[in-house]
Short mmCIF file of C-alpha atoms (C1' of nucleotides) in Angstrom, two decimals:
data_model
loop_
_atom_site.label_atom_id
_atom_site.label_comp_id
_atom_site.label_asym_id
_atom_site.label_seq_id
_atom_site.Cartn_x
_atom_site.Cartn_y
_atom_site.Cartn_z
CA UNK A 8 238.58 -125.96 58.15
CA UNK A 9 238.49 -128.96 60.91
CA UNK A 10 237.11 -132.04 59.47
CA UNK A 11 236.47 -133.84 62.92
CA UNK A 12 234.46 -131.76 65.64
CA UNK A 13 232.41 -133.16 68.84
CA UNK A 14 229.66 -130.84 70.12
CA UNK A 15 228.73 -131.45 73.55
CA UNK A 16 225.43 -129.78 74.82
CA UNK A 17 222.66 -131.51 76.60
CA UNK A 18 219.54 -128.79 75.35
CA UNK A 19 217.93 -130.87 72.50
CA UNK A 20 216.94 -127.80 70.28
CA UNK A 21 220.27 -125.87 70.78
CA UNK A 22 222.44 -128.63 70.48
CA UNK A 23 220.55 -129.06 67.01
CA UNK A 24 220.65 -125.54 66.39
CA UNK A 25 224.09 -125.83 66.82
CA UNK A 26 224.81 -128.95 64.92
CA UNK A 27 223.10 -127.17 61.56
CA UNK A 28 225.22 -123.81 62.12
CA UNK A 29 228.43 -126.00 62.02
CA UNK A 30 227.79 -128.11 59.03
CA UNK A 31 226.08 -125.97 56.69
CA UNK A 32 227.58 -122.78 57.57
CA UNK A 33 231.46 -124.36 57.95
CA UNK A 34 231.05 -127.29 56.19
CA UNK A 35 232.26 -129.38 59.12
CA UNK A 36 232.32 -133.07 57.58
CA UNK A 37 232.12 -135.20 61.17
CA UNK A 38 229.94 -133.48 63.39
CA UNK A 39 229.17 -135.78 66.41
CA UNK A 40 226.49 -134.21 68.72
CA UNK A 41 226.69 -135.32 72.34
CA UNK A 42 224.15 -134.78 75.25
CA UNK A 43 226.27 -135.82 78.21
CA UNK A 44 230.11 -135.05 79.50
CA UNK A 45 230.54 -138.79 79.71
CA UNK A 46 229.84 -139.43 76.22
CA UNK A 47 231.72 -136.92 74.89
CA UNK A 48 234.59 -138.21 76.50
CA UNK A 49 234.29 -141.41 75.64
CA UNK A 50 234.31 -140.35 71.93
CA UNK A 51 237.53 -138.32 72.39
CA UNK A 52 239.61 -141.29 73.76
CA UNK A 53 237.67 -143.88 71.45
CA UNK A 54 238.77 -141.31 68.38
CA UNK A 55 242.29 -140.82 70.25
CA UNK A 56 243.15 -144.51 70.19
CA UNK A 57 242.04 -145.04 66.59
CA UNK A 58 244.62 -142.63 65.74
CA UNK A 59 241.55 -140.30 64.56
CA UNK A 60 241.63 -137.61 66.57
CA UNK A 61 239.19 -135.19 67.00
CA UNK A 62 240.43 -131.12 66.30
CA UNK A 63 238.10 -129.30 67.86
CA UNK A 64 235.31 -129.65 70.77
CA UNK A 65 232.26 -127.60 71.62
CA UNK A 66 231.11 -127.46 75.14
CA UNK A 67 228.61 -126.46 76.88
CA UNK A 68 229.40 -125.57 80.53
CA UNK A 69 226.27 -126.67 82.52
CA UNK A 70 224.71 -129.85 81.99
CA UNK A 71 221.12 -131.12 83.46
CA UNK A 72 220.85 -133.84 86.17
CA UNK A 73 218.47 -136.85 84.65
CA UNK A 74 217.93 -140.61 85.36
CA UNK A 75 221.36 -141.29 84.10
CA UNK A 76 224.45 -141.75 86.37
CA UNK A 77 227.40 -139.37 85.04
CA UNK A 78 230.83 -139.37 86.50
CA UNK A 79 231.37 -135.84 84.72
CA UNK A 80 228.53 -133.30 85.86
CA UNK A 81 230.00 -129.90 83.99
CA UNK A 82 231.81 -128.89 81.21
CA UNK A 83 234.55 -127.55 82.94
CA UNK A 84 235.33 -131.14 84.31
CA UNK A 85 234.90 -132.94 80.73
CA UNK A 86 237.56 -129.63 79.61
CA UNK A 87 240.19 -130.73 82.44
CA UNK A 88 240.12 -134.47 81.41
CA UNK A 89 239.84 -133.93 77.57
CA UNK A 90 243.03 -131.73 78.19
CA UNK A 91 244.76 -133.85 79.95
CA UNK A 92 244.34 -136.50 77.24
CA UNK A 93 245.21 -134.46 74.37
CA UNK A 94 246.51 -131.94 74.85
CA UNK A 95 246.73 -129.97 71.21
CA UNK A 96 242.63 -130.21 71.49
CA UNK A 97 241.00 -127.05 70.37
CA UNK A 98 238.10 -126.24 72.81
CA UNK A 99 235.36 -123.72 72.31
CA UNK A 100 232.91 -123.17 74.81
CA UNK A 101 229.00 -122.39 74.59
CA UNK A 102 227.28 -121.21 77.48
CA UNK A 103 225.13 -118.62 79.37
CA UNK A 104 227.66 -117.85 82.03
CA UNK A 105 228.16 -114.14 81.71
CA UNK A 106 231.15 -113.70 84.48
CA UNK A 107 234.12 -112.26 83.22
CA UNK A 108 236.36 -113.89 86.07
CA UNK A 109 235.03 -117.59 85.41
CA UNK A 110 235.75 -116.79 81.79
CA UNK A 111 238.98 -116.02 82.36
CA UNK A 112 240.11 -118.29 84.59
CA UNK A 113 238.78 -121.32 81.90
CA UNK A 114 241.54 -119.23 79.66
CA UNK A 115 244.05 -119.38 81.99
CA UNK A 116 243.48 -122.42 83.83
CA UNK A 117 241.97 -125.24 81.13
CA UNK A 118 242.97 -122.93 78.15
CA UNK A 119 240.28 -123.22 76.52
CA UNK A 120 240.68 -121.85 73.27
CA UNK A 121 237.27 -119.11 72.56
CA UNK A 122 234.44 -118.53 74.36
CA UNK A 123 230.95 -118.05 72.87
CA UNK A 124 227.85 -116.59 75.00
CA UNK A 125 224.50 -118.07 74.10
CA UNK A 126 221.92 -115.39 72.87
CA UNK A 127 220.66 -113.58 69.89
CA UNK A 128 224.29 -113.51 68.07
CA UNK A 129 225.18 -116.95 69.76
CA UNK A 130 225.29 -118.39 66.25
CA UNK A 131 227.47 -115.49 64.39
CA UNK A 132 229.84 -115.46 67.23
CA UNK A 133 230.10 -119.29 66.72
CA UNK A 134 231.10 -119.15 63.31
CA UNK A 135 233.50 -116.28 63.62
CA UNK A 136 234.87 -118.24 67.18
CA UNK A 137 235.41 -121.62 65.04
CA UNK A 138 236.93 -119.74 62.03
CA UNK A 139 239.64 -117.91 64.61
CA UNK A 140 240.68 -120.97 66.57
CA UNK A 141 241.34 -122.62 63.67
CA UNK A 142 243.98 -120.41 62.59
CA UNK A 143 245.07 -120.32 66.04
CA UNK A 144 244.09 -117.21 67.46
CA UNK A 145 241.30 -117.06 70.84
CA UNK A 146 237.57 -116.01 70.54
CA UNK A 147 236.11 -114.01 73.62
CA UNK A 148 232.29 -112.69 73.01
CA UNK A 149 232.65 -108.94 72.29
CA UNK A 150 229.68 -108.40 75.19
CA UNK A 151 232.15 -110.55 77.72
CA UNK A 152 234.70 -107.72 77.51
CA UNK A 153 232.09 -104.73 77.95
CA UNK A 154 231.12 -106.57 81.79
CA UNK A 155 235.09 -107.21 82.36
CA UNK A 156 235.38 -103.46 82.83
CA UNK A 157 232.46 -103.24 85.61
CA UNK A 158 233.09 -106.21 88.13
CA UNK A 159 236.58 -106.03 88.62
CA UNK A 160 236.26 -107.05 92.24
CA UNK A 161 236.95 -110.54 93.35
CA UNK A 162 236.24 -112.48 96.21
CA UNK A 163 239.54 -113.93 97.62
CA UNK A 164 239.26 -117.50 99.38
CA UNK A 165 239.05 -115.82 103.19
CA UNK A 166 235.62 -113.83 101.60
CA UNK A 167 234.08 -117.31 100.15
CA UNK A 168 234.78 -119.26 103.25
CA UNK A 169 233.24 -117.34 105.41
CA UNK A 170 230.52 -116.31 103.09
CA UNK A 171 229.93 -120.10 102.67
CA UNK A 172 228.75 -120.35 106.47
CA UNK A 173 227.19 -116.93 106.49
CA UNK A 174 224.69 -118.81 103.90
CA UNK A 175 224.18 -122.08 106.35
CA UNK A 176 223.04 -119.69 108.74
CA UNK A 177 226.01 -119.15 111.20
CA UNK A 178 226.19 -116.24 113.36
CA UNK A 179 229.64 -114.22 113.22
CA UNK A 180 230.62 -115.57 116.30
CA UNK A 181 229.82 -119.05 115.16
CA UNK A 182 232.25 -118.78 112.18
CA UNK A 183 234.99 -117.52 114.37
CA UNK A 184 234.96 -120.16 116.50
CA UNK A 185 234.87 -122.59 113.64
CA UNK A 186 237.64 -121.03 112.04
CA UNK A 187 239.78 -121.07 115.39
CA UNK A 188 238.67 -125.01 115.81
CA UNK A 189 240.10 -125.82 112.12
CA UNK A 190 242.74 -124.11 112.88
CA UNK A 191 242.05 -121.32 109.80
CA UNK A 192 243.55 -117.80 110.16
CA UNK A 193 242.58 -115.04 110.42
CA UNK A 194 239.49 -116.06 112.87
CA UNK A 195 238.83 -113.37 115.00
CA UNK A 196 235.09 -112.15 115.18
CA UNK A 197 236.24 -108.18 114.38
CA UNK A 198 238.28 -109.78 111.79
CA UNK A 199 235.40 -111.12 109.75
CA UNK A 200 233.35 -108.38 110.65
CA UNK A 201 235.58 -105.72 109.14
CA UNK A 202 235.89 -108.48 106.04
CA UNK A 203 231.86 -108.25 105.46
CA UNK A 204 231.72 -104.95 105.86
CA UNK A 205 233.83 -103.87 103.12
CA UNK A 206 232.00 -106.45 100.83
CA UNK A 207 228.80 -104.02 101.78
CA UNK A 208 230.78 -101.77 100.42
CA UNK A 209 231.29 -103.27 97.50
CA UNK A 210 228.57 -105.02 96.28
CA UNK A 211 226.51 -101.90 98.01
CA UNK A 212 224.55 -104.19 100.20
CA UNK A 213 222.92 -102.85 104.11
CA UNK A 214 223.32 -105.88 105.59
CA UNK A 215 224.39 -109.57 105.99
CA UNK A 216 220.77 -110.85 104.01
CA UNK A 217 220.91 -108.41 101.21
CA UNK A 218 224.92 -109.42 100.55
CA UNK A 219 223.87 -112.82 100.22
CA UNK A 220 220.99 -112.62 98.37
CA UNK A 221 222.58 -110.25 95.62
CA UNK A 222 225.73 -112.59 95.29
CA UNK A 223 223.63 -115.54 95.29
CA UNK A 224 221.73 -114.07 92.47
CA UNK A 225 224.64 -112.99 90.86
CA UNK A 226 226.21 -116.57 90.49
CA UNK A 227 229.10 -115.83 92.40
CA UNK A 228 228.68 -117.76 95.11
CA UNK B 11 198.42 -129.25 61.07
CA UNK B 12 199.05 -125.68 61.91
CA UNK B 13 200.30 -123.57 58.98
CA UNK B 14 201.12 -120.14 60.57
CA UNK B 15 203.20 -120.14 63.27
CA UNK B 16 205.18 -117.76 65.66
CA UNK B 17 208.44 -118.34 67.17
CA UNK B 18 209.96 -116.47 70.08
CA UNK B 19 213.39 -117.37 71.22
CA UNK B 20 216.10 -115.06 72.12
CA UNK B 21 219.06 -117.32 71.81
CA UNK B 22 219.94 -117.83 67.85
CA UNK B 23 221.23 -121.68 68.29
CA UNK B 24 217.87 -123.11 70.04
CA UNK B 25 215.61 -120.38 67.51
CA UNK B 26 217.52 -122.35 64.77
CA UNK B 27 217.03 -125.46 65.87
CA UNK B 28 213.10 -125.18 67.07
CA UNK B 29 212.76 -123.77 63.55
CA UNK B 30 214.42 -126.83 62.25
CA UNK B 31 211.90 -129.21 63.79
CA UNK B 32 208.85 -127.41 63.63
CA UNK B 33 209.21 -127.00 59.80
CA UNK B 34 211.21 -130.19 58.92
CA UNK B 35 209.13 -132.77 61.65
CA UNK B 36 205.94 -130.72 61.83
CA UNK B 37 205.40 -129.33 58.22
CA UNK B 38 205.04 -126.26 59.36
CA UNK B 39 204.25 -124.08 56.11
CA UNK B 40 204.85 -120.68 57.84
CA UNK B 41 207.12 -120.29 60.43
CA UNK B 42 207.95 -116.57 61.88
CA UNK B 43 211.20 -116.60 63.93
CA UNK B 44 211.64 -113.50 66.42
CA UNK B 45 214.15 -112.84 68.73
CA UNK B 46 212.22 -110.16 70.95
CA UNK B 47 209.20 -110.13 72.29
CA UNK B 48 207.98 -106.58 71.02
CA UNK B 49 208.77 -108.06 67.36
CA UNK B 50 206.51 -110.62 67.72
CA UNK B 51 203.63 -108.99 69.35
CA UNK B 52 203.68 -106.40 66.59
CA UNK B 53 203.87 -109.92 63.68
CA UNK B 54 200.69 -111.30 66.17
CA UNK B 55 199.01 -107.55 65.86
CA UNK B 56 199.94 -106.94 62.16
CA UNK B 57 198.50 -110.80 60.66
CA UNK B 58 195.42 -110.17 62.51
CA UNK B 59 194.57 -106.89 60.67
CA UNK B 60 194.99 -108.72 57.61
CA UNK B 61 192.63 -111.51 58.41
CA UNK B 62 195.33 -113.84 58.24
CA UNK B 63 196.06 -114.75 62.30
CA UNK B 64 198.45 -116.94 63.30
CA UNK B 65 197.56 -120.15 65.39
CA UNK B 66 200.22 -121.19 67.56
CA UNK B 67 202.98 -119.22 69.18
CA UNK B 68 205.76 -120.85 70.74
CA UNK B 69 207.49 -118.75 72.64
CA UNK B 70 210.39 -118.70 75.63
CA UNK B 71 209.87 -116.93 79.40
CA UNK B 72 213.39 -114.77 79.88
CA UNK B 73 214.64 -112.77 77.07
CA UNK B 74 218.44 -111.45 77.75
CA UNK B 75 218.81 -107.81 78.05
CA UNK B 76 220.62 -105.81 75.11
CA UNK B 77 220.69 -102.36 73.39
CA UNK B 78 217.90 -102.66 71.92
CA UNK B 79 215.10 -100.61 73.72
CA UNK B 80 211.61 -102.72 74.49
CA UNK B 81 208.58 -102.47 76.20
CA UNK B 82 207.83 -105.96 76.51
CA UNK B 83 210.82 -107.98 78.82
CA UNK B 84 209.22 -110.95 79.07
CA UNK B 85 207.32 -114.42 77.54
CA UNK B 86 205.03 -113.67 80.41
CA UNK B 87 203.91 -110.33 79.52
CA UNK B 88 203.79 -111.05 75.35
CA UNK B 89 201.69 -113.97 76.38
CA UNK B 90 199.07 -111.74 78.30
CA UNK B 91 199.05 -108.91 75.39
CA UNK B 92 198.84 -111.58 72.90
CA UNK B 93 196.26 -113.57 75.11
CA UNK B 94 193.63 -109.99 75.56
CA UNK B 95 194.10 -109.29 71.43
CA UNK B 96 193.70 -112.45 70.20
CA UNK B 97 192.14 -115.24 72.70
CA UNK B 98 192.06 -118.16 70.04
CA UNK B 99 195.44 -117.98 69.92
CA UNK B 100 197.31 -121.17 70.58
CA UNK B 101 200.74 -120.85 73.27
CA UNK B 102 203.26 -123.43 73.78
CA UNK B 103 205.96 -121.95 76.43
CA UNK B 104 209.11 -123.69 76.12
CA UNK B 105 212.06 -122.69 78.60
CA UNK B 106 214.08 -123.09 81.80
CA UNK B 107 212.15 -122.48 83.92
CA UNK B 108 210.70 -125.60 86.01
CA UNK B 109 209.22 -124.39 89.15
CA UNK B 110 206.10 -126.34 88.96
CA UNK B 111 203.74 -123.45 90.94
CA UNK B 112 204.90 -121.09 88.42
CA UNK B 113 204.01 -123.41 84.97
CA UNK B 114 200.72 -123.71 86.86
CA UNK B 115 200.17 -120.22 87.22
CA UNK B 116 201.02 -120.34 83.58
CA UNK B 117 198.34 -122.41 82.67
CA UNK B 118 195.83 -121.06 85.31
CA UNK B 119 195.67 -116.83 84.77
CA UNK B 120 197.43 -116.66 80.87
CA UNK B 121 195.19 -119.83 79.73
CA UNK B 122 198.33 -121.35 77.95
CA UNK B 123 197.96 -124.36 76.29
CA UNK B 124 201.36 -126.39 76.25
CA UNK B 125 204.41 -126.19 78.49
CA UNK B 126 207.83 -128.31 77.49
CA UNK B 127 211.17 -127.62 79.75
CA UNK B 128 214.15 -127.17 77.41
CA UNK B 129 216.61 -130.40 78.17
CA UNK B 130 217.62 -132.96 76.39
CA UNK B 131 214.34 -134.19 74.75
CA UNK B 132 213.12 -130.50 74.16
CA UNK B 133 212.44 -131.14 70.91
CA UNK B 134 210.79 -134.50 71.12
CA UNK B 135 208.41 -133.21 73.49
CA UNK B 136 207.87 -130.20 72.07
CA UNK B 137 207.02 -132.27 68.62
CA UNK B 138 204.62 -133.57 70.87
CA UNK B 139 203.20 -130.71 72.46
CA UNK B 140 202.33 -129.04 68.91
CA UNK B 141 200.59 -131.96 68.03
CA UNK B 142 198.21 -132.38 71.42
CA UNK B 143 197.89 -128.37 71.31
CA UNK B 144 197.00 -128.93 67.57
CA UNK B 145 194.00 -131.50 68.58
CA UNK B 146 192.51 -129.20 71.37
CA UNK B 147 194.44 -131.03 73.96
CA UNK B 148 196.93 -129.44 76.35
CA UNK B 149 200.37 -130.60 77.14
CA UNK B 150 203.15 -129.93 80.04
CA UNK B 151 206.80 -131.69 79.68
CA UNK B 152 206.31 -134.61 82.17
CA UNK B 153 209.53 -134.38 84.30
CA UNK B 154 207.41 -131.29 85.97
CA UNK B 155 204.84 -133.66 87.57
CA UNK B 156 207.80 -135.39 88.83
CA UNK B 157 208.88 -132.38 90.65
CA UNK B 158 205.02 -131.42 91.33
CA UNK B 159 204.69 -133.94 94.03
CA UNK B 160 208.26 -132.52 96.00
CA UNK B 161 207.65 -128.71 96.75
CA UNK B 162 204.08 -128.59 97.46
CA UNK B 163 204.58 -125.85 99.82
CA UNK B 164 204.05 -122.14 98.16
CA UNK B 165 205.02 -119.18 98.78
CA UNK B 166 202.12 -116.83 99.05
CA UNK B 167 201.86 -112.60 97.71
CA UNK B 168 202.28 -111.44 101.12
CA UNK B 169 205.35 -113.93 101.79
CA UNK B 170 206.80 -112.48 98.52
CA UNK B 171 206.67 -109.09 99.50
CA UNK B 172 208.30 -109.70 102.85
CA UNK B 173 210.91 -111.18 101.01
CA UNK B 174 211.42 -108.65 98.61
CA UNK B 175 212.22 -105.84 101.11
CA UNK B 176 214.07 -107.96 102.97
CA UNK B 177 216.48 -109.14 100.09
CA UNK B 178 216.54 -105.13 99.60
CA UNK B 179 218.08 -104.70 102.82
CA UNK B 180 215.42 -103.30 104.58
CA UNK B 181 214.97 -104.18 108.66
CA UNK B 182 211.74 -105.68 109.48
CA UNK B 183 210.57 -102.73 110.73
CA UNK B 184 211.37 -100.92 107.98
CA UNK B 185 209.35 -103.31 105.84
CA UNK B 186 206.78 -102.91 108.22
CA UNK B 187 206.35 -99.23 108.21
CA UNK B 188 206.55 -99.70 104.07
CA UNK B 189 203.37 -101.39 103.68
CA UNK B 190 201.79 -99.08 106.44
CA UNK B 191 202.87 -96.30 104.24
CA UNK B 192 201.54 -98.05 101.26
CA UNK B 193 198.15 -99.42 103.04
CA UNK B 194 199.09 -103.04 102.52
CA UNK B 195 197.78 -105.25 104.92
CA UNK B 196 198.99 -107.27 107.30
CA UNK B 197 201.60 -104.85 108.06
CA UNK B 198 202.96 -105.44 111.61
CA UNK B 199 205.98 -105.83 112.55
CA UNK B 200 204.88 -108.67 114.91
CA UNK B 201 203.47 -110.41 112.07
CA UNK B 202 205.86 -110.04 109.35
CA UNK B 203 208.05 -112.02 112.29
CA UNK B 204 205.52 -114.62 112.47
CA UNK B 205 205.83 -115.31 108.18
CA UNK B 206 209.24 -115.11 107.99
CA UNK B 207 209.71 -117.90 111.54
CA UNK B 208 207.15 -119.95 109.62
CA UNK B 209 209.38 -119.70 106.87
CA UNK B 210 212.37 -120.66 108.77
CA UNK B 211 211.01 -123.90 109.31
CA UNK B 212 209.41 -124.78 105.95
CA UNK B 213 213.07 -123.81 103.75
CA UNK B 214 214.99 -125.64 107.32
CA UNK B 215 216.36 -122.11 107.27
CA UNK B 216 218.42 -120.96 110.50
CA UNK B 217 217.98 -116.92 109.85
CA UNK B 218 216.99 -114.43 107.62
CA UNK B 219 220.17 -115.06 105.90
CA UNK B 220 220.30 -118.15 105.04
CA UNK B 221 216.60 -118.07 104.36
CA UNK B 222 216.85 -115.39 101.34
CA UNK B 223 220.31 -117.18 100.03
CA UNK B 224 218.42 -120.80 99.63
CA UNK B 225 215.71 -118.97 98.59
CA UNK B 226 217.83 -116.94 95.62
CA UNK B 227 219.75 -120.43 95.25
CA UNK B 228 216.25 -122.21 94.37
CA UNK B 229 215.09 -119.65 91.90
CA UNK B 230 212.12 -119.13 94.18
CA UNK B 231 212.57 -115.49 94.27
"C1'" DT C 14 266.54 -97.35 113.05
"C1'" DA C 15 262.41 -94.89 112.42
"C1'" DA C 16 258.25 -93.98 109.94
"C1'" DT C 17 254.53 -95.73 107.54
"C1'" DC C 18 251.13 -98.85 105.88
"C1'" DC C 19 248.17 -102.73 106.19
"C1'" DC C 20 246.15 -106.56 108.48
"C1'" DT C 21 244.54 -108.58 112.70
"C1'" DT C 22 242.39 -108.32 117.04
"C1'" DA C 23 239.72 -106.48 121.18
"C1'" DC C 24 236.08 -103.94 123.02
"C1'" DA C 25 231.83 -101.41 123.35
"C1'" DG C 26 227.27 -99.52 122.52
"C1'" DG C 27 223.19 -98.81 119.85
"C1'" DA C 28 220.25 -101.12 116.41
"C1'" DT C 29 218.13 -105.30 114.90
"C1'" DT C 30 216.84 -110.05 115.08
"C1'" DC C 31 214.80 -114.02 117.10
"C1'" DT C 32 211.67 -116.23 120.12
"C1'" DG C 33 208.20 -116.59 123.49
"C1'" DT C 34 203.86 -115.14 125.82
"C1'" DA C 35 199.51 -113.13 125.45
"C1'" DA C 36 195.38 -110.74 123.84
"C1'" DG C 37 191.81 -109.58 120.42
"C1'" DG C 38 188.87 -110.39 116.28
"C1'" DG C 39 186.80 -112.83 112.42
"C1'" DA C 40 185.32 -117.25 110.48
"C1'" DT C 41 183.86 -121.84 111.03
"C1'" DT C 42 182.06 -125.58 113.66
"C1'" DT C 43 179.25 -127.66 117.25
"C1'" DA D 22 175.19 -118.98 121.35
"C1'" DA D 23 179.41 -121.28 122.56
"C1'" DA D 24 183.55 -123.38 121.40
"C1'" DT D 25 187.27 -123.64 118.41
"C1'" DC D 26 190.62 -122.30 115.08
"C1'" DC D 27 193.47 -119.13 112.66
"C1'" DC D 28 195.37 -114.73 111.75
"C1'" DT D 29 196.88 -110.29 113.47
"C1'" DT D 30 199.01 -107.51 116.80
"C1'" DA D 31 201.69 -105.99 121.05
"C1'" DC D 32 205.38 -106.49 124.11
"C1'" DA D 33 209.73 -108.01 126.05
"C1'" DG D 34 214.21 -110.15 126.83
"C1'" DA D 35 218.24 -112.41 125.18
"C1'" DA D 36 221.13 -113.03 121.25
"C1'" DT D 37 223.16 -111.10 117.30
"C1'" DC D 38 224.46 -107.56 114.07
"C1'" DC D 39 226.69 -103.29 112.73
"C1'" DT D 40 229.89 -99.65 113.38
"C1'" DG D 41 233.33 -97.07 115.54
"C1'" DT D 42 237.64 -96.54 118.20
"C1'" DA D 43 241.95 -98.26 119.46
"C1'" DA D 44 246.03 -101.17 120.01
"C1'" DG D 45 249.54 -104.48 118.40
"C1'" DG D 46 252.49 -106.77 114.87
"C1'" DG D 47 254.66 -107.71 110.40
"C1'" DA D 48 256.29 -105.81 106.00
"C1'" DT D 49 257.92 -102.10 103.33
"C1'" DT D 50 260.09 -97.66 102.82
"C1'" DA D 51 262.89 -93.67 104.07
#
DNA sequence: TAATCCCTTACAGGATTCTGTAAGGGATTT
DNA sequence: AAATCCCTTACAGAATCCTGTAAGGGATTA
C-alpha cells in the first residue's frame, strides 16, 4: 500500500473524515492533510527535493476563497503543476462535480488517475479508488458512468462564446458585431441565431432566459 | 454536555468526520449517524416513544438524490417535522449554504438554534456551536455576518414567483395570465414589468437574460 | 464533373421585450 | 380633509427575439 499520501481538501470535517478513512481503513503511515492548493504544493516539491517523494495525492477540486492570498484557486490547477513536477504522481480526486465531460477531460488532459464523487458511498469508493490506483489500474465512481450515457451533448467553443455574452446581457445583434470587430468567424446574426436555436433544442429550453438559466444551473457554463 | 445526539449528513467522509469530533472533542455518549433525512426523523419519532428523546440534532440542508425512495428531500423540511413533534429539540444546521437571508429565515420560521458553514474551520466552530446551543445560547458561523452587511437587498415571494416562470420559459404574459388563472395577486402584465425593471437595476442586470443567469450563478434562485 | 451535404449568411414577419407616460386606489402624513 | 407616497394597472412605440425560407460556398462522394 503507499506509505506517503497528501490529502488536499479545504472542508474541515471532510478533510478529517477523510484523513481517518485513509489511515485506519488502509493503513496509510504519512498522511499529511492540507486545506489549501498552495500548501499542498509546497509539500510535494519540499518532499520532491528531499528525495521523499510523495505516491499518491488526494484532491479536492473546489476550494473556498478566505483571508488568505492563494496563487492556486482549484484543484485542477494544483493537478497541472503537481504533474508537471512529477510526473509518476498518482492523483485521486474527491469532489461533488457530477459532469461526465469535466471528468473526463481531467482523465485525458491532467490524467488524473481515479475519480471519487462525494456522497453517501464517498468513503467505500475511496478505499476501493486508492486500492486500484495502486496497482495501477483507474477508479471512475460507478454513478459517473450511469450520467455519461444521458448528456452526451457538448458545447463546442463557438456555443460558449457566444453564450458567454448572451449572459452579460448582449442582444444577438450585439454579439455579431462583436464577433465581426474581433475578427471571430462565423459572426453573422442568422448564424448565431440558428446556433441558439438548436441548443433549445437540446437542452429543451423556449427561449434565450430559460437556456441560460438551466445551463447556469447545470454548471456548464 | 449532551448525551443523545442525531447526526444527518449525506456525504460519508464529512458524517465520519463530524462523528469524529462530536464524540472524541465533545464526549458525546450517543451519537446516531444517518445519511437520509426520513431515517432520522423516524430515530427522532421512535426515541421519543420510548421516553428517551434526543437533544440535539445536527443536521445538513441538501441531501443528494439516489435510489432510494423518500418523502423527506431536505434539512429544511426534517427540521420543520422534527420542530412540530418535538419543540425542545435542539438543531444545529451545518452546510453550504451561506446566503445570509436564507440562515435567517432559518432561525426566524424553524426556530433553529445554531448555524456553522462547512469550510475550513467547520469543525472548530461547530465544537463551538454545540457548546453555546448546549448553554441555551444560539450560535451562527461568523463569516455570515461578514456577508450580512453586502446583500441587504431581498428578493421578495412575489419577485420569486416572477422568476420562477420566467426561468421556465414562460413570456411575461404568460406568467401573467398564470397567476390570473391561479388568483395570485398582483398579476398584471404591466406590473410584473415593473418587478422585473426594478430588478434590472438592483442585480446591474441588462435583460431578462442576464438577470436569471446572475441570478442562477448566485444561488439566489 | 456532377450531386449531395453541411455550414454560413441574408431577409422578413409575427411575437415578445423593454421603456416611458399616465391614471387610479389605498395607506400614511400633515 | 388634503397632500403625499407607493403600488397596481393600462397603453404604446421602438427594439429585440424567434422562426421560417432561401441562396451561396466549401468539402465529400458518386
Amino acid at each position: 500500500m503507499f506509505k506517503k499520501v497528501v490529502l488536499v481538501e479545504d472542508f474541515q470535517g471532510e478533510n478529517q473524515g477523510i484523513a481517518e478513512t485513509l489511515t485506519e481503513k488502509l493503513a496509510i503511515e504519512e498522511l499529511q492533510s492540507e486545506f489549501y492548493c498552495d500548501k499542498a504544493f509546497n509539500r510535494l516539491k519540499v518532499a520532491l527535493k528531499k528525495n521523499e517523494p510523495y505516491e499518491l495525492m488526494v484532491t479536492d477540486l473546489f476550494f473556498e476563497k478566505d483571508h488568505v492570498d492563494r496563487k492556486l484557486t482549484s484543484g485542477q490547477e494544483l493537478i497541472k503543476v503537481a504533474r508537471a513536477q512529477q510526473p509518476e504522481l498518482k492523483i485521486i480526486v474527491h469532489s461533488m462535480e457530477n459532469n461526465p465531460s469535466h471528468v473526463n477531460a481531467l482523465f485525458k488532459e491532467d490524467k488524473i488517475n481515479g475519480y471519487v464523487c462525494k456522497g453517501r458511498r464517498g468513503m467505500v469508493e475511496l478505499v476501493n479508488a486508492v486500492n486500484e490506483v495502486f496497482h495501477n489500474r483507474t477508479f471512475v465512481s460507478p454513478q459517473l458512468n450511469l450520467t455519461a450515457a444521458n448528456n452526451s451533448f457538448e458545447l463546442d467553443a463557438f456555443d460558449r462564446a457566444i453564450l458567454k455574452e448572451l449572459a452579460n446581457g448582449l442582444t444577438k445583434k450585439e454579439v455579431s458585431d462583436k464577433f465581426k470587430k474581433e475578427n471571430r468567424t462565423p459572426n453573422s446574426e442568422s448564424t448565431i441565431d440558428k446556433r441558439i436555436s438548436k441548443l433549445y433544442d437540446e437542452y429543451k429550453a423556449k427561449n434565450t432566459t430559460s437556456l441560460l438559466f438551466k445551463l447556469a444551473k447545470e454548471g456548464k457554463i
